[in-house]
RNA sequence: GGGUCGGUGGCGGAAUGGCAGACGCAGCGGACUUAAAAUCCGCCGGGUUGAAACCCGUGUGGGUUCGAAUCCCACCCGACCUACCA
């Protein structure tokens, strides 16, 4: 073994040793408080990139810190293994997705080991394993039994490049593009399976108050769920058909001068008069193709056509025309609106474009910018603001507030009294579409039978296995459709000819419950399942669940993080778990950027390969560098020269701890002073680093460790060579041991190596691992300064400094300050008006 | 358009009401070396200065306070999210 720091040697050595010692095997120990630390699982892409290192190694440091602080920590790892890239690779190079996936898993396992993280490999779970997905299927059946899974024929979002439908959450941006390939989606009418996440809208919103999650995620989920209060009102067509509408402004019902239906609205056909049929058909057609055309942001002109039909406004029996327009969305509310052009900007614009009547029903306050408005004709734009209700029969004179208030309440009360409508709450959240027309996913365990209808696969028959020999043709239909042995089965109910569902599940289904799978992966492997089973060992689940600390990127705010919350609430209602939320605390790390400050991407050529840097500097340096860049939640650009600083730090620590100092050069008083100074610095550092580690502030923790090491360097010749048995020698030794303990979570390998060298007995035997040691405790008495600096200000400007003992009395500080020559000079004979004394900090003398 | 977060040396950042710039990178000077690398020591916001003292300085303008990078108001700039949501 070399006396130099050779990272490659020690990192491989200790990774192997920790494995052999079983340092990170999981045990349920009821005598110790548990801590479930979870980092978002990687997809089996084939390569662990810098982003993974940035997400995972600080997570590991936090978990290690918890462990040293006395918790029994569970820090599992696994793979999200189903999904399109595997299937696309299969189409391209004719390898089975399974082969592609497991080759990648193997490679990534190796890369993950190089991080030196405390992964619980004994609880690894891979989502494409049949013993994993049989439970995904079990969950599907339980959701189906609970009425939370249903099949519906409806227009859905389709990605023409991925050749599959998508959930609403996977359609992003103004141009409504696919979340994974950026292709704009189109609409298709298809029979698809959905989960009733909307049953939990209210609870998903309310429970955000009970979890310690970052505010941005809470805001994004709140907006996504999109709760709005208002009223449901029934209009009637002249032919007698009811048109339900939702409005947040029932107080403006008397100002409705026309109605607008979404082009896909089921009543469109019925209400359209013969003379308008061609124009309406053309508009409907155009709307259905709208998503195929890349819409420009400026093109906001409201297009629409008159249906020829009329409806009766229930509040005043007025006959108003019914239009269709694409600014009304079938997916929100009821797909029909009352248009109040006087007080809604979109309606106003539409009315102006199509020359429709405008009615004023809220008189703007005289002191407002619309104070001059007396009639609808005076309006230059809609007035959505406050005022007084006018032209509205029974609710005339009610004040309209800036927020929803009295006028809305009055309108709802009137509607309810007269049976015309009622108060209602509407959500933006849509049900979760989980069908995918792809092969590499969990088969949906359903069978379609001509005589029995849709029949669930019996629990005992799970898993419904993916065939090993499916053909991959990008047809837009699931390849399982073309696999006869898979597709044609007997009906479990009547034994007649039947067909399997050939769509597979969204991979977000697998990750909605993976935190539970880790507790006891592949539970009941090889055994038949029943509805009453629990998907993991109950004792293990009781001990570990729920997740105490989750870490991961914010990009999952309205996908995975919403789905897994829904899933947990559904499981609770099925009696599978007894808590409401899957992850009690969440931390979002930032994004690591390329050296140019841009997002890393192959096309930009700014991708940093972590393996290269691990080879050059070692895993400890890469870990430390990533944590030293700045606050973890900020992310930031990778700076190839700044990593040198962390590397140098480790070499300096190595030489401080490992290299013999030159023969003693100082003794007596000098050594005693230096020892007292070092002891103080040591305890101050413990305080600082403990706080920072607990708060994920790794950057300042590392800065404190560096500072402490610099201090050690400066006193090494004095103390490191002190005679054994002296107090000075004892403090030196305690200091370097404690430095290694504090470094262990961030720099696990080099800390272990130096810890062993330091502790090794005369016979050369190893001591217990540094990672099994307790986190050091600071003694505030020892951290206390003997002498502190008090700043003396005159009119808020620093004019002098005093050195005094801590806790010096205020009046004494005041006297000392006034006695200062500098202060006298600046006072220049002026009157003292006031003296502010902040104990242990400053004295400010106000003159003038 | 709406929302959230942010703006501090050449750079990453520290300080969240009390000495602005901890820690590190880059740079400059020096030691060691035949030389270079590595390492070690010193300097390192601007003005002014032989040096000290002093003055200016945390996106801009105003306010609160004995005292503001930090709190409040308005504005400018940037990042991210979201968007015809009735």
Short mmCIF file of C-alpha atoms in Angstrom, two decimals, chain A residues 24-479:
data_model
loop_
_atom_site.label_atom_id
_atom_site.label_comp_id
_atom_site.label_asym_id
_atom_site.label_seq_id
_atom_site.Cartn_x
_atom_site.Cartn_y
_atom_site.Cartn_z
CA UNK A 24 -25.27 -1.60 3.65
CA UNK A 25 -27.53 -4.59 3.98
CA UNK A 26 -30.95 -3.73 5.27
CA UNK A 27 -32.32 -4.79 8.63
CA UNK A 28 -35.56 -3.84 10.32
CA UNK A 29 -34.38 -2.85 13.77
CA UNK A 30 -37.25 -1.74 16.02
CA UNK A 31 -34.79 -0.41 18.61
CA UNK A 32 -33.52 2.31 16.30
CA UNK A 33 -35.54 5.10 14.71
CA UNK A 34 -35.96 4.39 11.00
CA UNK A 35 -35.23 6.78 8.16
CA UNK A 36 -36.39 5.97 4.63
CA UNK A 37 -34.27 8.08 2.27
CA UNK A 38 -35.21 7.78 -1.37
CA UNK A 39 -33.75 9.25 -4.51
CA UNK A 40 -35.73 9.12 -7.76
CA UNK A 41 -34.99 5.89 -9.57
CA UNK A 42 -33.01 5.97 -12.81
CA UNK A 43 -34.38 4.88 -16.16
CA UNK A 44 -32.36 2.11 -17.84
CA UNK A 45 -30.96 4.41 -20.51
CA UNK A 46 -27.60 2.66 -20.47
CA UNK A 47 -25.39 5.36 -19.08
CA UNK A 48 -25.21 7.18 -15.79
CA UNK A 49 -24.67 10.80 -16.68
CA UNK A 50 -23.56 13.79 -14.65
CA UNK A 51 -27.19 14.59 -13.80
CA UNK A 52 -27.49 11.23 -12.03
CA UNK A 53 -24.35 11.97 -10.03
CA UNK A 54 -25.73 15.38 -9.14
CA UNK A 55 -29.04 13.90 -7.98
CA UNK A 56 -27.70 10.86 -6.22
CA UNK A 57 -24.38 11.57 -4.48
CA UNK A 58 -25.65 14.45 -2.30
CA UNK A 59 -28.65 12.25 -1.50
CA UNK A 60 -26.21 9.58 -0.40
CA UNK A 61 -24.24 12.04 1.72
CA UNK A 62 -27.47 13.10 3.46
CA UNK A 63 -28.43 9.45 4.06
CA UNK A 64 -24.96 8.67 5.45
CA UNK A 65 -25.18 11.67 7.76
CA UNK A 66 -28.54 10.41 9.04
CA UNK A 67 -27.07 7.01 9.66
CA UNK A 68 -24.13 8.38 11.65
CA UNK A 69 -26.61 10.52 13.58
CA UNK A 70 -28.31 7.42 14.93
CA UNK A 71 -31.00 6.44 12.41
CA UNK A 72 -31.49 3.05 10.85
CA UNK A 73 -31.37 4.28 7.26
CA UNK A 74 -32.89 2.60 4.22
CA UNK A 75 -31.45 3.97 0.97
CA UNK A 76 -32.65 1.70 -1.81
CA UNK A 77 -31.99 1.66 -5.53
CA UNK A 78 -33.68 0.10 -8.54
CA UNK A 79 -34.52 0.70 -12.16
CA UNK A 80 -37.43 2.09 -14.10
CA UNK A 81 -37.05 -0.43 -16.88
CA UNK A 82 -40.10 -0.31 -19.12
CA UNK A 83 -40.54 2.29 -21.81
CA UNK A 84 -40.03 3.48 -25.31
CA UNK A 85 -36.26 3.76 -25.73
CA UNK A 86 -35.90 -0.01 -25.22
CA UNK A 87 -38.58 -0.66 -27.80
CA UNK A 88 -37.19 1.85 -30.27
CA UNK A 89 -33.77 0.24 -29.90
CA UNK A 90 -35.44 -3.09 -30.63
CA UNK A 91 -36.97 -1.75 -33.83
CA UNK A 92 -33.68 -0.20 -34.89
CA UNK A 93 -31.21 -2.97 -34.15
CA UNK A 94 -33.42 -6.01 -33.81
CA UNK A 95 -32.50 -6.78 -30.20
CA UNK A 96 -35.27 -7.74 -27.81
CA UNK A 97 -36.06 -4.82 -25.45
CA UNK A 98 -35.44 -7.15 -22.56
CA UNK A 99 -31.91 -7.85 -23.70
CA UNK A 100 -31.25 -4.17 -24.32
CA UNK A 101 -32.65 -3.30 -20.90
CA UNK A 102 -30.70 -5.87 -18.90
CA UNK A 103 -27.44 -5.05 -20.67
CA UNK A 104 -28.00 -1.46 -19.63
CA UNK A 105 -28.93 -2.45 -16.09
CA UNK A 106 -25.68 -4.31 -15.71
CA UNK A 107 -23.64 -1.42 -16.99
CA UNK A 108 -25.47 1.06 -14.78
CA UNK A 109 -25.12 -1.14 -11.71
CA UNK A 110 -21.37 -0.92 -12.20
CA UNK A 111 -21.53 2.85 -12.61
CA UNK A 112 -23.72 3.19 -9.54
CA UNK A 113 -21.24 1.17 -7.49
CA UNK A 114 -18.46 3.55 -8.49
CA UNK A 115 -20.29 6.36 -6.69
CA UNK A 116 -19.51 4.63 -3.42
CA UNK A 117 -23.08 5.18 -2.27
CA UNK A 118 -24.72 3.21 0.55
CA UNK A 119 -27.27 1.62 -1.78
CA UNK A 120 -29.34 -1.20 -0.31
CA UNK A 121 -28.57 -3.59 -3.15
CA UNK A 122 -30.26 -6.37 -1.23
CA UNK A 123 -33.60 -4.65 -1.91
CA UNK A 124 -33.04 -3.75 -5.57
CA UNK A 125 -36.16 -3.82 -7.76
CA UNK A 126 -36.39 -3.71 -11.56
CA UNK A 127 -39.80 -2.77 -12.89
CA UNK A 128 -39.75 -4.97 -16.01
CA UNK A 129 -39.24 -8.16 -13.97
CA UNK A 130 -42.43 -10.27 -14.23
CA UNK A 131 -42.35 -10.63 -10.44
CA UNK A 132 -42.48 -6.83 -10.26
CA UNK A 133 -45.09 -6.22 -12.92
CA UNK A 134 -47.36 -8.92 -11.65
CA UNK A 135 -47.93 -6.57 -8.71
CA UNK A 136 -48.46 -3.63 -11.07
CA UNK A 137 -51.18 -5.77 -12.63
CA UNK A 138 -52.50 -6.69 -9.20
CA UNK A 139 -52.81 -2.94 -8.44
CA UNK A 140 -54.63 -2.42 -11.72
CA UNK A 141 -57.15 -5.12 -10.83
CA UNK A 142 -57.65 -3.70 -7.34
CA UNK A 143 -58.21 -0.24 -8.82
CA UNK A 144 -60.67 -1.78 -11.27
CA UNK A 145 -62.49 -3.56 -8.44
CA UNK A 146 -62.70 -0.25 -6.58
CA UNK A 147 -64.21 1.50 -9.58
CA UNK A 148 -61.07 3.60 -10.05
CA UNK A 149 -60.10 2.10 -13.42
CA UNK A 150 -62.41 2.38 -16.41
CA UNK A 151 -62.32 2.20 -20.18
CA UNK A 152 -63.66 5.04 -22.28
CA UNK A 153 -64.00 5.89 -25.95
CA UNK A 154 -63.01 9.51 -26.25
CA UNK A 155 -60.74 11.92 -28.07
CA UNK A 156 -57.22 11.52 -26.68
CA UNK A 157 -53.76 13.00 -27.22
CA UNK A 158 -51.63 10.96 -29.59
CA UNK A 159 -47.94 11.34 -30.26
CA UNK A 160 -47.33 10.53 -33.93
CA UNK A 161 -43.64 9.96 -33.31
CA UNK A 162 -43.91 7.73 -30.24
CA UNK A 163 -46.93 6.04 -31.82
CA UNK A 164 -48.95 6.02 -28.64
CA UNK A 165 -51.47 7.94 -26.62
CA UNK A 166 -50.28 10.13 -23.76
CA UNK A 167 -51.68 11.30 -20.46
CA UNK A 168 -52.68 14.95 -20.25
CA UNK A 169 -49.66 15.47 -17.96
CA UNK A 170 -47.32 14.27 -20.71
CA UNK A 171 -48.47 16.90 -23.17
CA UNK A 172 -46.43 20.06 -22.64
CA UNK A 173 -46.29 23.63 -23.73
CA UNK A 174 -48.19 25.98 -25.95
CA UNK A 175 -47.75 23.83 -29.02
CA UNK A 176 -48.92 20.80 -27.00
CA UNK A 177 -45.89 18.62 -27.65
CA UNK A 178 -44.95 15.18 -26.39
CA UNK A 179 -42.98 15.34 -23.14
CA UNK A 180 -40.35 12.84 -24.28
CA UNK A 181 -39.81 13.55 -27.99
CA UNK A 182 -41.14 17.15 -28.37
CA UNK A 183 -43.38 16.21 -31.33
CA UNK A 184 -46.70 18.12 -31.29
CA UNK A 185 -49.53 15.74 -30.42
CA UNK A 186 -52.68 15.18 -32.46
CA UNK A 187 -56.16 14.09 -31.42
CA UNK A 188 -57.53 10.61 -31.93
CA UNK A 189 -60.76 8.92 -30.90
CA UNK A 190 -59.82 5.75 -29.05
CA UNK A 191 -60.98 3.29 -26.42
CA UNK A 192 -58.58 3.82 -23.55
CA UNK A 193 -58.10 2.83 -19.91
CA UNK A 194 -58.09 5.62 -17.37
CA UNK A 195 -57.63 5.96 -13.61
CA UNK A 196 -60.07 8.15 -11.70
CA UNK A 197 -57.48 10.47 -10.18
CA UNK A 198 -60.18 13.16 -10.29
CA UNK A 199 -61.98 11.38 -7.44
CA UNK A 200 -59.16 12.68 -5.28
CA UNK A 201 -58.92 16.25 -6.65
CA UNK A 202 -60.04 17.85 -3.42
CA UNK A 203 -57.81 15.71 -1.21
CA UNK A 204 -54.74 15.98 -3.45
CA UNK A 205 -55.09 19.72 -3.12
CA UNK A 206 -55.86 19.90 0.59
CA UNK A 207 -53.14 17.49 1.73
CA UNK A 208 -50.42 19.63 0.19
CA UNK A 209 -50.66 21.51 3.49
CA UNK A 210 -49.62 18.40 5.40
CA UNK A 211 -46.39 17.58 3.60
CA UNK A 212 -43.00 19.24 3.76
CA UNK A 213 -42.49 19.78 0.05
CA UNK A 214 -40.89 22.69 -1.82
CA UNK A 215 -43.27 25.55 -2.47
CA UNK A 216 -42.78 25.52 -6.27
CA UNK A 217 -43.97 21.90 -6.45
CA UNK A 218 -46.99 22.68 -4.31
CA UNK A 219 -47.82 25.67 -6.49
CA UNK A 220 -47.47 23.61 -9.67
CA UNK A 221 -49.70 20.84 -8.34
CA UNK A 222 -52.21 23.39 -7.09
CA UNK A 223 -52.38 25.02 -10.52
CA UNK A 224 -52.53 21.68 -12.23
CA UNK A 225 -55.45 20.50 -10.10
CA UNK A 226 -56.97 23.91 -10.82
CA UNK A 227 -59.86 24.22 -8.41
CA UNK A 228 -62.38 26.95 -9.17
CA UNK A 229 -65.61 27.82 -7.43
CA UNK A 230 -68.74 28.98 -9.19
CA UNK A 231 -72.07 27.62 -10.31
CA UNK A 232 -73.48 24.96 -12.56
CA UNK A 233 -76.41 26.36 -14.58
CA UNK A 234 -78.71 24.63 -17.04
CA UNK A 235 -79.61 26.45 -20.24
CA UNK A 236 -82.17 24.88 -22.59
CA UNK A 237 -82.14 24.72 -26.38
CA UNK A 238 -85.27 25.70 -28.27
CA UNK A 239 -85.71 22.01 -29.02
CA UNK A 240 -85.79 21.32 -25.28
CA UNK A 241 -82.33 19.79 -24.79
CA UNK A 242 -80.46 20.92 -21.65
CA UNK A 243 -77.02 22.56 -21.98
CA UNK A 244 -75.05 22.45 -18.75
CA UNK A 245 -72.55 25.18 -18.23
CA UNK A 246 -70.06 25.98 -15.48
CA UNK A 247 -69.27 29.56 -14.62
CA UNK A 248 -67.19 31.28 -11.96
CA UNK A 249 -69.25 34.43 -12.53
CA UNK A 250 -72.91 33.48 -12.00
CA UNK A 251 -73.42 37.14 -11.02
CA UNK A 252 -73.08 38.03 -14.70
CA UNK A 253 -75.66 35.48 -15.96
CA UNK A 254 -78.04 38.31 -16.89
CA UNK A 255 -75.40 39.63 -19.24
CA UNK A 256 -75.11 36.42 -21.29
CA UNK A 257 -75.87 37.37 -24.89
CA UNK A 258 -74.84 34.14 -26.61
CA UNK A 259 -73.54 30.67 -25.87
CA UNK A 260 -70.50 28.87 -27.19
CA UNK A 261 -70.04 25.11 -27.43
CA UNK A 262 -66.76 23.31 -27.97
CA UNK A 263 -66.67 21.91 -31.52
CA UNK A 264 -66.63 18.35 -30.10
CA UNK A 265 -69.66 19.01 -27.87
CA UNK A 266 -72.27 16.21 -28.24
CA UNK A 267 -75.14 18.67 -28.78
CA UNK A 268 -73.54 20.34 -31.79
CA UNK A 269 -75.10 17.98 -34.28
CA UNK A 270 -78.56 18.24 -32.79
CA UNK A 271 -78.68 21.99 -32.48
CA UNK A 272 -77.26 22.87 -35.88
CA UNK A 273 -79.88 24.00 -38.39
CA UNK A 274 -79.77 22.66 -41.95
CA UNK A 275 -78.66 25.94 -43.49
CA UNK A 276 -75.69 26.15 -41.10
CA UNK A 277 -74.64 22.50 -41.36
CA UNK A 278 -71.88 22.97 -43.94
CA UNK A 279 -70.28 25.89 -42.12
CA UNK A 280 -70.43 24.06 -38.78
CA UNK A 281 -69.00 20.87 -40.27
CA UNK A 282 -66.14 22.84 -41.71
CA UNK A 283 -65.40 24.50 -38.38
CA UNK A 284 -65.54 21.17 -36.50
CA UNK A 285 -63.21 19.65 -39.04
CA UNK A 286 -60.79 22.52 -38.75
CA UNK A 287 -60.79 22.30 -34.96
CA UNK A 288 -60.05 18.61 -35.02
CA UNK A 289 -57.03 19.24 -37.22
CA UNK A 290 -55.96 22.27 -35.27
CA UNK A 291 -53.40 20.41 -33.20
CA UNK A 292 -51.73 19.08 -36.30
CA UNK A 293 -50.92 22.57 -37.41
CA UNK A 294 -48.18 24.31 -35.52
CA UNK A 295 -50.15 27.20 -34.11
CA UNK A 296 -48.40 30.51 -33.85
CA UNK A 297 -48.69 32.38 -30.59
CA UNK A 298 -49.91 35.60 -32.25
CA UNK A 299 -52.72 33.86 -34.05
CA UNK A 300 -55.21 34.41 -31.29
CA UNK A 301 -58.13 35.57 -33.40
CA UNK A 302 -61.27 33.92 -32.15
CA UNK A 303 -62.67 31.73 -34.88
CA UNK A 304 -66.12 30.20 -34.67
CA UNK A 305 -69.46 29.81 -36.44
CA UNK A 306 -73.14 30.20 -35.62
CA UNK A 307 -75.02 26.87 -35.36
CA UNK A 308 -78.35 28.39 -36.31
CA UNK A 309 -79.74 27.18 -32.98
CA UNK A 310 -80.87 29.21 -29.99
CA UNK A 311 -80.98 28.60 -26.27
CA UNK A 312 -83.02 30.12 -23.47
CA UNK A 313 -81.15 31.88 -20.65
CA UNK A 314 -82.86 30.44 -17.55
CA UNK A 315 -82.46 33.61 -15.48
CA UNK A 316 -84.34 35.98 -17.81
CA UNK A 317 -85.78 33.70 -20.50
CA UNK A 318 -83.93 35.56 -23.21
CA UNK A 319 -83.39 33.80 -26.51
CA UNK A 320 -79.66 33.78 -27.30
CA UNK A 321 -77.77 32.31 -30.27
CA UNK A 322 -75.58 29.24 -29.85
CA UNK A 323 -72.16 29.29 -31.54
CA UNK A 324 -69.30 26.87 -31.70
CA UNK A 325 -65.70 28.01 -31.30
CA UNK A 326 -62.34 26.46 -30.60
CA UNK A 327 -61.65 28.75 -27.66
CA UNK A 328 -64.09 26.63 -25.71
CA UNK A 329 -62.42 23.40 -24.70
CA UNK A 330 -64.28 20.11 -24.39
CA UNK A 331 -61.79 19.04 -21.74
CA UNK A 332 -62.66 21.73 -19.23
CA UNK A 333 -65.91 22.27 -17.35
CA UNK A 334 -68.83 21.03 -19.42
CA UNK A 335 -67.46 22.03 -22.82
CA UNK A 336 -70.10 24.74 -23.08
CA UNK A 337 -70.11 28.31 -21.83
CA UNK A 338 -72.41 31.22 -21.46
CA UNK A 339 -70.75 34.19 -23.11
CA UNK A 340 -70.81 37.48 -21.22
CA UNK A 341 -68.94 39.83 -23.52
CA UNK A 342 -69.39 42.80 -21.23
CA UNK A 343 -67.33 41.21 -18.48
CA UNK A 344 -65.13 38.56 -20.02
CA UNK A 345 -62.26 39.49 -22.29
CA UNK A 346 -62.42 36.42 -24.52
CA UNK A 347 -66.18 36.74 -24.94
CA UNK A 348 -65.75 40.45 -25.66
CA UNK A 349 -63.22 39.75 -28.38
CA UNK A 350 -65.45 37.07 -29.89
CA UNK A 351 -68.50 39.34 -29.81
CA UNK A 352 -66.56 42.15 -31.50
CA UNK A 353 -65.23 39.81 -34.20
CA UNK A 354 -68.64 38.34 -34.95
CA UNK A 355 -70.75 41.41 -34.26
CA UNK A 356 -72.71 39.93 -31.37
CA UNK A 357 -74.64 42.00 -28.80
CA UNK A 358 -72.96 43.16 -25.58
CA UNK A 359 -74.84 43.79 -22.36
CA UNK A 360 -73.53 45.71 -19.35
CA UNK A 361 -74.46 44.06 -16.01
CA UNK A 362 -71.75 45.42 -13.72
CA UNK A 363 -71.49 49.18 -13.35
CA UNK A 364 -67.75 49.95 -12.91
CA UNK A 365 -66.97 52.20 -9.92
CA UNK A 366 -66.79 55.91 -10.84
CA UNK A 367 -63.17 56.21 -9.68
CA UNK A 368 -61.97 53.28 -11.81
CA UNK A 369 -60.45 53.50 -15.28
CA UNK A 370 -63.86 52.43 -16.65
CA UNK A 371 -65.66 54.98 -14.49
CA UNK A 372 -67.05 56.77 -17.56
CA UNK A 373 -68.86 53.66 -18.82
CA UNK A 374 -72.64 53.98 -18.70
CA UNK A 375 -73.74 51.54 -21.42
CA UNK A 376 -72.19 48.57 -23.19
CA UNK A 377 -71.37 50.87 -26.08
CA UNK A 378 -68.89 52.78 -23.90
CA UNK A 379 -66.75 49.68 -23.31
CA UNK A 380 -63.38 49.57 -25.09
CA UNK A 381 -62.77 46.17 -23.56
CA UNK A 382 -64.53 43.84 -21.18
CA UNK A 383 -64.81 45.00 -17.55
CA UNK A 384 -64.01 41.96 -15.40
CA UNK A 385 -63.46 44.12 -12.32
CA UNK A 386 -65.53 45.27 -9.35
CA UNK A 387 -68.61 47.52 -9.30
CA UNK A 388 -72.31 47.16 -8.77
CA UNK A 389 -74.71 44.69 -10.38
CA UNK A 390 -77.18 46.33 -12.82
CA UNK A 391 -79.70 45.12 -15.42
CA UNK A 392 -79.95 41.84 -13.50
CA UNK A 393 -83.43 41.66 -12.02
CA UNK A 394 -83.34 40.08 -8.56
CA UNK A 395 -79.69 40.72 -7.80
CA UNK A 396 -79.54 44.35 -8.94
CA UNK A 397 -77.56 46.62 -6.65
CA UNK A 398 -75.36 43.90 -5.17
CA UNK A 399 -71.72 44.99 -4.87
CA UNK A 400 -69.18 43.14 -7.02
CA UNK A 401 -65.89 42.73 -5.15
CA UNK A 402 -62.39 42.40 -6.51
CA UNK A 403 -62.38 38.85 -5.15
CA UNK A 404 -65.40 36.60 -5.45
CA UNK A 405 -67.90 37.92 -3.02
CA UNK A 406 -71.38 39.03 -2.32
CA UNK A 407 -72.69 39.22 -5.87
CA UNK A 408 -71.61 35.64 -6.66
CA UNK A 409 -73.20 34.39 -3.45
CA UNK A 410 -76.41 36.31 -4.19
CA UNK A 411 -76.58 34.85 -7.70
CA UNK A 412 -76.03 31.28 -6.45
CA UNK A 413 -78.66 31.72 -3.74
CA UNK A 414 -81.15 32.94 -6.33
CA UNK A 415 -80.32 30.08 -8.73
CA UNK A 416 -80.79 27.50 -5.98
CA UNK A 417 -84.04 29.04 -4.74
CA UNK A 418 -85.49 29.03 -8.23
CA UNK A 419 -84.16 25.63 -9.25
CA UNK A 420 -82.14 27.06 -12.14
CA UNK A 421 -78.70 25.89 -10.99
CA UNK A 422 -76.48 25.45 -8.00
CA UNK A 423 -73.11 26.33 -6.51
CA UNK A 424 -70.40 24.07 -7.94
CA UNK A 425 -66.69 23.43 -7.84
CA UNK A 426 -64.82 22.61 -11.00
CA UNK A 427 -61.35 21.09 -11.39
CA UNK A 428 -58.91 21.32 -14.24
CA UNK A 429 -57.41 17.93 -13.40
CA UNK A 430 -58.31 15.16 -15.90
CA UNK A 431 -58.42 11.43 -15.31
CA UNK A 432 -55.10 9.67 -15.89
CA UNK A 433 -55.00 7.94 -19.25
CA UNK A 434 -52.77 4.90 -18.79
CA UNK A 435 -53.16 2.88 -22.03
CA UNK A 436 -50.12 2.85 -24.29
CA UNK A 437 -50.02 1.28 -27.74
CA UNK A 438 -46.57 -0.09 -27.18
CA UNK A 439 -45.13 -3.49 -26.34
CA UNK A 440 -42.43 -2.84 -23.70
CA UNK A 441 -44.71 -2.15 -20.75
CA UNK A 442 -46.87 -3.90 -18.20
CA UNK A 443 -49.71 -5.74 -19.99
CA UNK A 444 -53.12 -4.53 -18.87
CA UNK A 445 -54.68 -7.64 -17.27
CA UNK A 446 -58.05 -7.47 -19.04
CA UNK A 447 -59.83 -9.72 -21.49
CA UNK A 448 -62.54 -8.74 -23.97
CA UNK A 449 -65.22 -11.36 -24.48
CA UNK A 450 -68.09 -11.02 -26.93
CA UNK A 451 -70.57 -12.52 -24.51
CA UNK A 452 -69.22 -11.41 -21.11
CA UNK A 453 -67.82 -8.00 -22.05
CA UNK A 454 -64.65 -6.80 -20.37
CA UNK A 455 -63.44 -9.41 -17.89
CA UNK A 456 -60.51 -9.01 -15.50
CA UNK A 457 -57.80 -11.65 -15.51
CA UNK A 458 -58.19 -13.64 -12.25
CA UNK A 459 -55.65 -12.61 -9.59
CA UNK A 460 -54.32 -16.17 -9.44
CA UNK A 461 -53.39 -16.03 -13.12
CA UNK A 462 -51.03 -13.09 -12.72
CA UNK A 463 -48.68 -12.15 -14.14
CA UNK A 464 -49.92 -11.73 -17.67
CA UNK A 465 -46.48 -12.17 -19.18
CA UNK A 466 -45.04 -10.35 -22.13
CA UNK A 467 -44.16 -12.76 -24.92
CA UNK A 468 -40.46 -13.17 -25.72
CA UNK A 469 -41.06 -13.21 -29.46
CA UNK A 470 -43.24 -10.21 -30.31
CA UNK A 471 -42.58 -8.43 -33.59
CA UNK A 472 -41.82 -4.76 -33.42
CA UNK A 473 -43.53 -2.85 -36.13
CA UNK A 474 -44.25 0.80 -35.58
CA UNK A 475 -47.86 0.47 -36.73
CA UNK A 476 -49.53 2.70 -34.18
CA UNK A 477 -51.07 -0.34 -32.60
CA UNK A 478 -49.54 -2.40 -29.84
CA UNK A 479 -47.24 -5.10 -31.28
#
